[in-house]
Amino acid sequence: MHTTELQGVAPIGALLREWRAARRLSQLDLALDAGVSARHLSFVETGKARPSRELVEKLADTLAMPLRERNVLLVAAGYAPKYPETALATPMMAQVRRAIDSILAQQEPYPAFLVNRHWDVLAANAAAGRVANFLLDGRQSPHANMLHNIFDPTDLRSRIVNWEEIAGDLMRHLHSDVAATPSDAVARGLLDQILTYPGVPQHWRNRDPAIAPTPLLLTHFRHRGRDLRFFSTITTFGTPRDVTLEELRIECCFPEDEATAAFCRELVEREHREAVAV
């Protein structure tokens, strides 16, 4: 099954100009990097020439476009999309689901999440539920999106001691996502939504390309006198040839200290005792 977000795409010239701007490349820069004449590229961008399929793929490689966006570029040029988008629930993805389930399970008793390109939480292990249940006093989170979890004052935000540090870093990631995929209207909409939350500093509304997201960040929660500190690692699928696989990532949380690790083990023991009591 091919990606479905392909109707009503912009002309290829407009898309190339948008991507050049996102990558900060002039028309000449792109032509040189792709090994084509600047004149021919100019004709492609103005609609005077139709690029070959091979040229479209070469330009996409040069612009380091995600698979979803490569499909869009191909369709804009009049060609069929190249990369499938296979739903995770389909039988052909069974092996992938087993791998994901295994990673999530092995992370116990510490939280782990499966997240898509828009930070929607698609799956989580039991530890994630236990920690969230503690932090939210048994309430169900109103969101299934990690950014909304962090920015909404009624959600996990009120439990994060270093919220401004965490939120600022996530905002840099979101700005980078929007800049990296300029045709992604959903990412732009998510950015607009996040900026409406109270307490978001004015300067977070503009991307600062000089400041990169932090490679490793510690999240410090505090609730009922408990301090929980986690750092996270991200796992992605290497050299994916499917849109769905490229956009998935697994976030695994590790305890920063023994107190956090001990509390996670305590939550498991408490759950077992309650199950036996029932």
mmCIF file of C-alpha atoms in Angstrom:
data_model
loop_
_atom_site.group_PDB
_atom_site.id
_atom_site.type_symbol
_atom_site.label_atom_id
_atom_site.label_comp_id
_atom_site.label_asym_id
_atom_site.label_seq_id
_atom_site.Cartn_x
_atom_site.Cartn_y
_atom_site.Cartn_z
ATOM 1 C CA MET A 1 0.000 0.000 0.000
ATOM 2 C CA HIS A 2 1.358 3.387 -0.934
ATOM 3 C CA THR A 3 1.186 6.547 1.103
ATOM 4 C CA THR A 4 -2.215 8.234 0.907
ATOM 5 C CA GLU A 5 -1.133 11.798 1.514
ATOM 6 C CA LEU A 6 -0.443 12.429 -2.161
ATOM 7 C CA GLN A 7 -3.492 14.225 -3.521
ATOM 8 C CA GLY A 8 -3.360 17.908 -4.274
ATOM 9 C CA VAL A 9 0.423 18.156 -4.061
ATOM 10 C CA ALA A 10 2.162 21.321 -5.194
ATOM 11 C CA PRO A 11 4.040 21.440 -8.530
ATOM 12 C CA ILE A 12 7.510 19.937 -8.339
ATOM 13 C CA GLY A 13 9.136 23.338 -8.889
ATOM 14 C CA ALA A 14 7.425 24.799 -5.824
ATOM 15 C CA LEU A 15 8.375 21.749 -3.753
ATOM 16 C CA LEU A 16 12.011 21.957 -4.795
ATOM 17 C CA ARG A 17 12.185 25.643 -3.931
ATOM 18 C CA GLU A 18 10.610 24.936 -0.550
ATOM 19 C CA TRP A 19 13.075 22.138 0.178
ATOM 20 C CA ARG A 20 16.043 24.195 -1.014
ATOM 21 C CA ALA A 21 15.013 26.924 1.399
ATOM 22 C CA ALA A 22 14.690 24.399 4.225
ATOM 23 C CA ARG A 23 18.157 23.020 3.462
ATOM 24 C CA ARG A 24 19.577 26.511 2.853
ATOM 25 C CA LEU A 25 20.713 25.688 -0.664
ATOM 26 C CA SER A 26 20.684 27.973 -3.649
ATOM 27 C CA GLN A 27 19.575 26.648 -7.004
ATOM 28 C CA LEU A 28 23.229 26.501 -8.053
ATOM 29 C CA ASP A 29 24.191 24.675 -4.841
ATOM 30 C CA LEU A 30 21.562 22.001 -5.437
ATOM 31 C CA ALA A 31 22.518 21.616 -9.086
ATOM 32 C CA LEU A 32 26.193 21.165 -8.240
ATOM 33 C CA ASP A 33 25.502 18.735 -5.387
ATOM 34 C CA ALA A 34 23.150 16.676 -7.561
ATOM 35 C CA GLY A 35 25.458 16.714 -10.559
ATOM 36 C CA VAL A 36 23.011 18.386 -12.966
ATOM 37 C CA SER A 37 23.219 21.642 -14.891
ATOM 38 C CA ALA A 38 21.878 24.736 -13.177
ATOM 39 C CA ARG A 39 20.040 25.569 -16.398
ATOM 40 C CA HIS A 40 18.150 22.270 -16.420
ATOM 41 C CA LEU A 41 17.286 22.574 -12.730
ATOM 42 C CA SER A 42 16.021 26.083 -13.380
ATOM 43 C CA PHE A 43 13.777 24.745 -16.155
ATOM 44 C CA VAL A 44 12.447 22.055 -13.805
ATOM 45 C CA GLU A 45 11.645 24.587 -11.096
ATOM 46 C CA THR A 46 9.885 26.923 -13.535
ATOM 47 C CA GLY A 47 7.928 24.100 -15.155
ATOM 48 C CA LYS A 48 9.663 24.420 -18.555
ATOM 49 C CA ALA A 49 11.105 20.908 -18.317
ATOM 50 C CA ARG A 50 9.851 17.657 -16.861
ATOM 51 C CA PRO A 51 12.559 15.850 -14.904
ATOM 52 C CA SER A 52 13.216 12.163 -15.403
ATOM 53 C CA ARG A 53 12.373 9.794 -12.575
ATOM 54 C CA GLU A 54 16.097 9.276 -12.028
ATOM 55 C CA LEU A 55 16.653 13.007 -11.642
ATOM 56 C CA VAL A 56 13.802 13.320 -9.155
ATOM 57 C CA GLU A 57 15.321 10.542 -7.047
ATOM 58 C CA LYS A 58 18.772 12.124 -7.292
ATOM 59 C CA LEU A 59 17.404 15.492 -6.129
ATOM 60 C CA ALA A 60 15.581 13.782 -3.273
ATOM 61 C CA ASP A 61 18.819 12.065 -2.233
ATOM 62 C CA THR A 62 20.712 15.345 -2.356
ATOM 63 C CA LEU A 63 18.048 17.078 -0.249
ATOM 64 C CA ALA A 64 18.025 14.146 2.228
ATOM 65 C CA MET A 65 14.254 13.958 2.025
ATOM 66 C CA PRO A 66 12.288 11.477 4.167
ATOM 67 C CA LEU A 67 10.591 8.628 2.289
ATOM 68 C CA ARG A 68 7.126 10.152 2.623
ATOM 69 C CA GLU A 69 8.317 13.391 1.074
ATOM 70 C CA ARG A 70 10.139 11.524 -1.702
ATOM 71 C CA ASN A 71 6.831 9.959 -2.689
ATOM 72 C CA VAL A 72 5.246 13.411 -2.771
ATOM 73 C CA LEU A 73 8.049 14.717 -4.996
ATOM 74 C CA LEU A 74 7.674 11.788 -7.400
ATOM 75 C CA VAL A 75 3.919 12.303 -7.677
ATOM 76 C CA ALA A 76 4.433 16.036 -8.249
ATOM 77 C CA ALA A 77 6.693 15.127 -11.172
ATOM 78 C CA GLY A 78 4.048 12.806 -12.626
ATOM 79 C CA TYR A 79 5.442 9.464 -11.438
ATOM 80 C CA ALA A 80 4.083 6.749 -9.185
ATOM 81 C CA PRO A 81 5.299 6.789 -5.574
ATOM 82 C CA LYS A 82 8.186 4.448 -4.876
ATOM 83 C CA TYR A 83 7.997 3.707 -1.162
ATOM 84 C CA PRO A 84 5.110 1.753 0.416
ATOM 85 C CA GLU A 85 3.405 2.802 3.624
ATOM 86 C CA THR A 86 2.373 -0.407 5.340
ATOM 87 C CA ALA A 87 0.090 -0.232 8.353
ATOM 88 C CA LEU A 88 1.722 -1.647 11.458
ATOM 89 C CA ALA A 89 -1.296 -3.910 12.072
ATOM 90 C CA THR A 90 -0.953 -5.769 8.757
ATOM 91 C CA PRO A 91 0.354 -9.377 8.674
ATOM 92 C CA MET A 92 3.477 -8.397 6.726
ATOM 93 C CA MET A 93 4.542 -6.217 9.666
ATOM 94 C CA ALA A 94 4.167 -9.029 12.204
ATOM 95 C CA GLN A 95 7.937 -9.461 12.546
ATOM 96 C CA VAL A 96 8.366 -5.740 13.135
ATOM 97 C CA ARG A 97 5.627 -5.764 15.788
ATOM 98 C CA ARG A 98 7.344 -8.667 17.549
ATOM 99 C CA ALA A 99 10.610 -6.752 17.581
ATOM 100 C CA ILE A 100 8.902 -3.654 18.979
ATOM 101 C CA ASP A 101 7.045 -5.664 21.626
ATOM 102 C CA SER A 102 10.301 -7.339 22.629
ATOM 103 C CA ILE A 103 12.122 -4.031 23.072
ATOM 104 C CA LEU A 104 9.256 -2.566 25.102
ATOM 105 C CA ALA A 105 9.051 -5.661 27.308
ATOM 106 C CA GLN A 106 12.811 -5.855 27.882
ATOM 107 C CA GLN A 107 12.805 -2.292 29.171
ATOM 108 C CA GLU A 108 10.772 -3.324 32.232
ATOM 109 C CA PRO A 109 10.565 -2.167 34.961
ATOM 110 C CA TYR A 110 11.412 1.161 33.311
ATOM 111 C CA PRO A 111 9.174 3.065 30.867
ATOM 112 C CA ALA A 112 9.379 2.711 27.084
ATOM 113 C CA PHE A 113 7.212 4.143 24.307
ATOM 114 C CA LEU A 114 6.632 3.658 20.603
ATOM 115 C CA VAL A 115 6.176 7.077 18.985
ATOM 116 C CA ASN A 116 5.488 8.198 15.414
ATOM 117 C CA ARG A 117 6.800 11.232 13.550
ATOM 118 C CA HIS A 118 4.204 13.518 15.167
ATOM 119 C CA TRP A 119 5.026 12.364 18.717
ATOM 120 C CA ASP A 120 1.828 10.317 19.016
ATOM 121 C CA VAL A 121 2.308 7.460 21.474
ATOM 122 C CA LEU A 122 1.337 4.299 19.584
ATOM 123 C CA ALA A 123 2.305 1.804 22.283
ATOM 124 C CA ALA A 124 3.931 1.702 25.708
ATOM 125 C CA ASN A 125 5.060 -0.951 28.142
ATOM 126 C CA ALA A 126 3.432 -1.616 31.503
ATOM 127 C CA ALA A 127 6.114 0.378 33.309
ATOM 128 C CA ALA A 128 5.099 3.525 31.433
ATOM 129 C CA GLY A 129 1.546 3.010 32.646
ATOM 130 C CA ARG A 130 2.633 2.436 36.234
ATOM 131 C CA VAL A 131 4.785 5.581 36.365
ATOM 132 C CA ALA A 132 2.098 7.698 34.682
ATOM 133 C CA ASN A 133 -0.532 6.301 37.054
ATOM 134 C CA PHE A 134 1.596 7.377 40.020
ATOM 135 C CA LEU A 135 2.358 10.836 38.647
ATOM 136 C CA LEU A 136 -1.271 11.523 37.699
ATOM 137 C CA ASP A 137 -2.799 9.972 40.837
ATOM 138 C CA GLY A 138 -4.638 7.378 38.815
ATOM 139 C CA ARG A 139 -6.119 9.886 36.356
ATOM 140 C CA GLN A 140 -6.121 9.087 32.667
ATOM 141 C CA SER A 141 -3.991 11.458 30.639
ATOM 142 C CA PRO A 142 -6.146 13.587 28.305
ATOM 143 C CA HIS A 143 -3.599 13.130 25.518
ATOM 144 C CA ALA A 144 -1.997 10.348 23.511
ATOM 145 C CA ASN A 145 0.709 12.686 22.283
ATOM 146 C CA MET A 146 4.018 13.120 24.100
ATOM 147 C CA LEU A 147 4.311 16.850 23.408
ATOM 148 C CA HIS A 148 0.835 17.560 24.729
ATOM 149 C CA ASN A 149 1.678 15.416 27.791
ATOM 150 C CA ILE A 150 4.642 17.680 28.520
ATOM 151 C CA PHE A 151 3.108 21.067 27.684
ATOM 152 C CA ASP A 152 -0.432 20.716 29.079
ATOM 153 C CA PRO A 153 -0.543 22.043 32.687
ATOM 154 C CA THR A 154 -3.267 19.472 33.512
ATOM 155 C CA ASP A 155 -1.040 16.606 32.386
ATOM 156 C CA LEU A 156 2.544 15.626 33.308
ATOM 157 C CA ARG A 157 3.836 19.183 33.084
ATOM 158 C CA SER A 158 2.893 19.934 36.690
ATOM 159 C CA ARG A 159 5.120 17.060 37.865
ATOM 160 C CA ILE A 160 8.268 18.039 35.943
ATOM 161 C CA VAL A 161 10.763 19.961 38.072
ATOM 162 C CA ASN A 162 12.945 21.012 35.113
ATOM 163 C CA TRP A 163 9.994 21.675 32.794
ATOM 164 C CA GLU A 164 11.477 24.716 31.074
ATOM 165 C CA GLU A 165 14.624 22.777 30.158
ATOM 166 C CA ILE A 166 12.660 19.756 28.883
ATOM 167 C CA ALA A 167 10.012 21.787 27.073
ATOM 168 C CA GLY A 168 12.598 24.065 25.494
ATOM 169 C CA ASP A 169 14.501 21.090 24.119
ATOM 170 C CA LEU A 170 11.317 19.481 22.782
ATOM 171 C CA MET A 171 10.399 22.767 21.145
ATOM 172 C CA ARG A 172 13.756 22.768 19.368
ATOM 173 C CA HIS A 173 13.042 19.231 18.162
ATOM 174 C CA LEU A 174 9.598 20.282 16.917
ATOM 175 C CA HIS A 175 10.978 23.324 15.117
ATOM 176 C CA SER A 176 13.608 21.061 13.544
ATOM 177 C CA ASP A 177 10.912 18.610 12.439
ATOM 178 C CA VAL A 178 8.933 21.404 10.783
ATOM 179 C CA ALA A 179 12.041 22.795 9.088
ATOM 180 C CA ALA A 180 13.144 19.345 7.926
ATOM 181 C CA THR A 181 9.767 18.521 6.348
ATOM 182 C CA PRO A 182 8.367 21.845 5.090
ATOM 183 C CA SER A 183 5.341 20.236 3.401
ATOM 184 C CA ASP A 184 4.187 18.483 6.602
ATOM 185 C CA ALA A 185 1.020 20.369 7.554
ATOM 186 C CA VAL A 186 0.405 18.119 10.572
ATOM 187 C CA ALA A 187 3.775 19.010 12.103
ATOM 188 C CA ARG A 188 3.084 22.697 11.535
ATOM 189 C CA GLY A 189 -0.342 22.316 13.126
ATOM 190 C CA LEU A 190 1.181 20.542 16.123
ATOM 191 C CA LEU A 191 3.662 23.386 16.553
ATOM 192 C CA ASP A 192 0.808 25.908 16.508
ATOM 193 C CA GLN A 193 -1.113 23.899 19.104
ATOM 194 C CA ILE A 194 1.843 23.564 21.458
ATOM 195 C CA LEU A 195 2.532 27.302 21.282
ATOM 196 C CA THR A 196 -0.962 28.052 22.606
ATOM 197 C CA TYR A 197 -0.265 26.501 26.018
ATOM 198 C CA PRO A 198 0.204 28.953 28.889
ATOM 199 C CA GLY A 199 3.697 29.816 30.010
ATOM 200 C CA VAL A 200 5.371 29.169 26.661
ATOM 201 C CA PRO A 201 8.051 31.885 26.299
ATOM 202 C CA GLN A 202 7.698 34.225 23.355
ATOM 203 C CA HIS A 203 11.154 33.412 21.992
ATOM 204 C CA TRP A 204 10.184 29.737 21.599
ATOM 205 C CA ARG A 205 7.915 30.754 18.729
ATOM 206 C CA ASN A 206 10.890 31.222 16.427
ATOM 207 C CA ARG A 207 13.441 28.581 15.518
ATOM 208 C CA ASP A 208 17.043 29.311 16.408
ATOM 209 C CA PRO A 209 19.118 27.131 14.021
ATOM 210 C CA ALA A 210 22.264 27.933 15.992
ATOM 211 C CA ILE A 211 20.979 25.930 18.980
ATOM 212 C CA ALA A 212 20.684 22.190 18.376
ATOM 213 C CA PRO A 213 18.493 19.863 20.472
ATOM 214 C CA THR A 214 20.326 18.276 23.387
ATOM 215 C CA PRO A 215 21.486 14.700 22.576
ATOM 216 C CA LEU A 216 20.820 13.444 26.103
ATOM 217 C CA LEU A 217 18.373 15.049 28.507
ATOM 218 C CA LEU A 218 17.437 14.234 32.079
ATOM 219 C CA THR A 219 13.756 14.526 33.052
ATOM 220 C CA HIS A 220 13.190 15.194 36.753
ATOM 221 C CA PHE A 221 9.714 14.379 38.111
ATOM 222 C CA ARG A 222 8.545 15.186 41.641
ATOM 223 C CA HIS A 223 5.307 13.996 43.215
ATOM 224 C CA ARG A 224 4.226 13.141 46.748
ATOM 225 C CA GLY A 225 7.738 13.741 48.005
ATOM 226 C CA ARG A 226 9.253 11.390 45.438
ATOM 227 C CA ASP A 227 11.943 12.490 43.001
ATOM 228 C CA LEU A 228 12.190 10.416 39.826
ATOM 229 C CA ARG A 229 14.964 11.083 37.321
ATOM 230 C CA PHE A 230 15.115 9.442 33.890
ATOM 231 C CA PHE A 231 17.251 9.869 30.803
ATOM 232 C CA SER A 232 16.108 8.524 27.432
ATOM 233 C CA THR A 233 17.560 6.814 24.386
ATOM 234 C CA ILE A 234 15.922 6.641 20.950
ATOM 235 C CA THR A 235 15.886 3.539 18.741
ATOM 236 C CA THR A 236 15.001 3.768 15.039
ATOM 237 C CA PHE A 237 14.904 1.228 12.208
ATOM 238 C CA GLY A 238 18.058 1.335 10.107
ATOM 239 C CA THR A 239 17.831 1.847 6.321
ATOM 240 C CA PRO A 240 14.035 1.502 6.158
ATOM 241 C CA ARG A 241 12.363 1.088 2.764
ATOM 242 C CA ASP A 242 8.876 1.659 4.117
ATOM 243 C CA VAL A 243 7.371 5.010 5.148
ATOM 244 C CA THR A 244 5.853 3.584 8.329
ATOM 245 C CA LEU A 245 9.128 2.074 9.528
ATOM 246 C CA GLU A 246 11.120 5.224 8.847
ATOM 247 C CA GLU A 247 8.747 7.288 10.986
ATOM 248 C CA LEU A 248 8.711 5.015 14.041
ATOM 249 C CA ARG A 249 10.992 5.455 17.022
ATOM 250 C CA ILE A 250 11.202 3.731 20.381
ATOM 251 C CA GLU A 251 12.033 5.836 23.424
ATOM 252 C CA CYS A 252 13.466 3.923 26.365
ATOM 253 C CA CYS A 253 13.754 5.619 29.759
ATOM 254 C CA PHE A 254 16.531 4.664 32.162
ATOM 255 C CA PRO A 255 16.814 5.595 35.853
ATOM 256 C CA GLU A 256 19.430 8.233 36.595
ATOM 257 C CA ASP A 257 19.846 7.063 40.176
ATOM 258 C CA GLU A 258 19.195 4.070 42.404
ATOM 259 C CA ALA A 259 16.252 5.781 44.130
ATOM 260 C CA THR A 260 14.410 5.995 40.820
ATOM 261 C CA ALA A 261 15.286 2.400 39.924
ATOM 262 C CA ALA A 262 14.123 1.177 43.340
ATOM 263 C CA PHE A 263 10.824 3.018 43.042
ATOM 264 C CA CYS A 264 10.147 1.474 39.619
ATOM 265 C CA ARG A 265 10.735 -1.974 41.143
ATOM 266 C CA GLU A 266 8.481 -1.028 44.057
ATOM 267 C CA LEU A 267 5.665 -0.146 41.646
ATOM 268 C CA VAL A 268 5.910 -3.644 40.137
ATOM 269 C CA GLU A 269 5.783 -5.278 43.575
ATOM 270 C CA ARG A 270 2.818 -3.110 44.552
ATOM 271 C CA GLU A 271 0.991 -4.123 41.373
ATOM 272 C CA HIS A 272 1.621 -7.806 42.121
ATOM 273 C CA ARG A 273 0.329 -7.469 45.668
ATOM 274 C CA GLU A 274 -2.841 -5.736 44.478
ATOM 275 C CA ALA A 275 -3.380 -8.428 41.842
ATOM 276 C CA VAL A 276 -3.038 -11.198 44.448
ATOM 277 C CA ALA A 277 -5.387 -9.366 46.805
ATOM 278 C CA VAL A 278 -8.085 -9.276 44.124
#
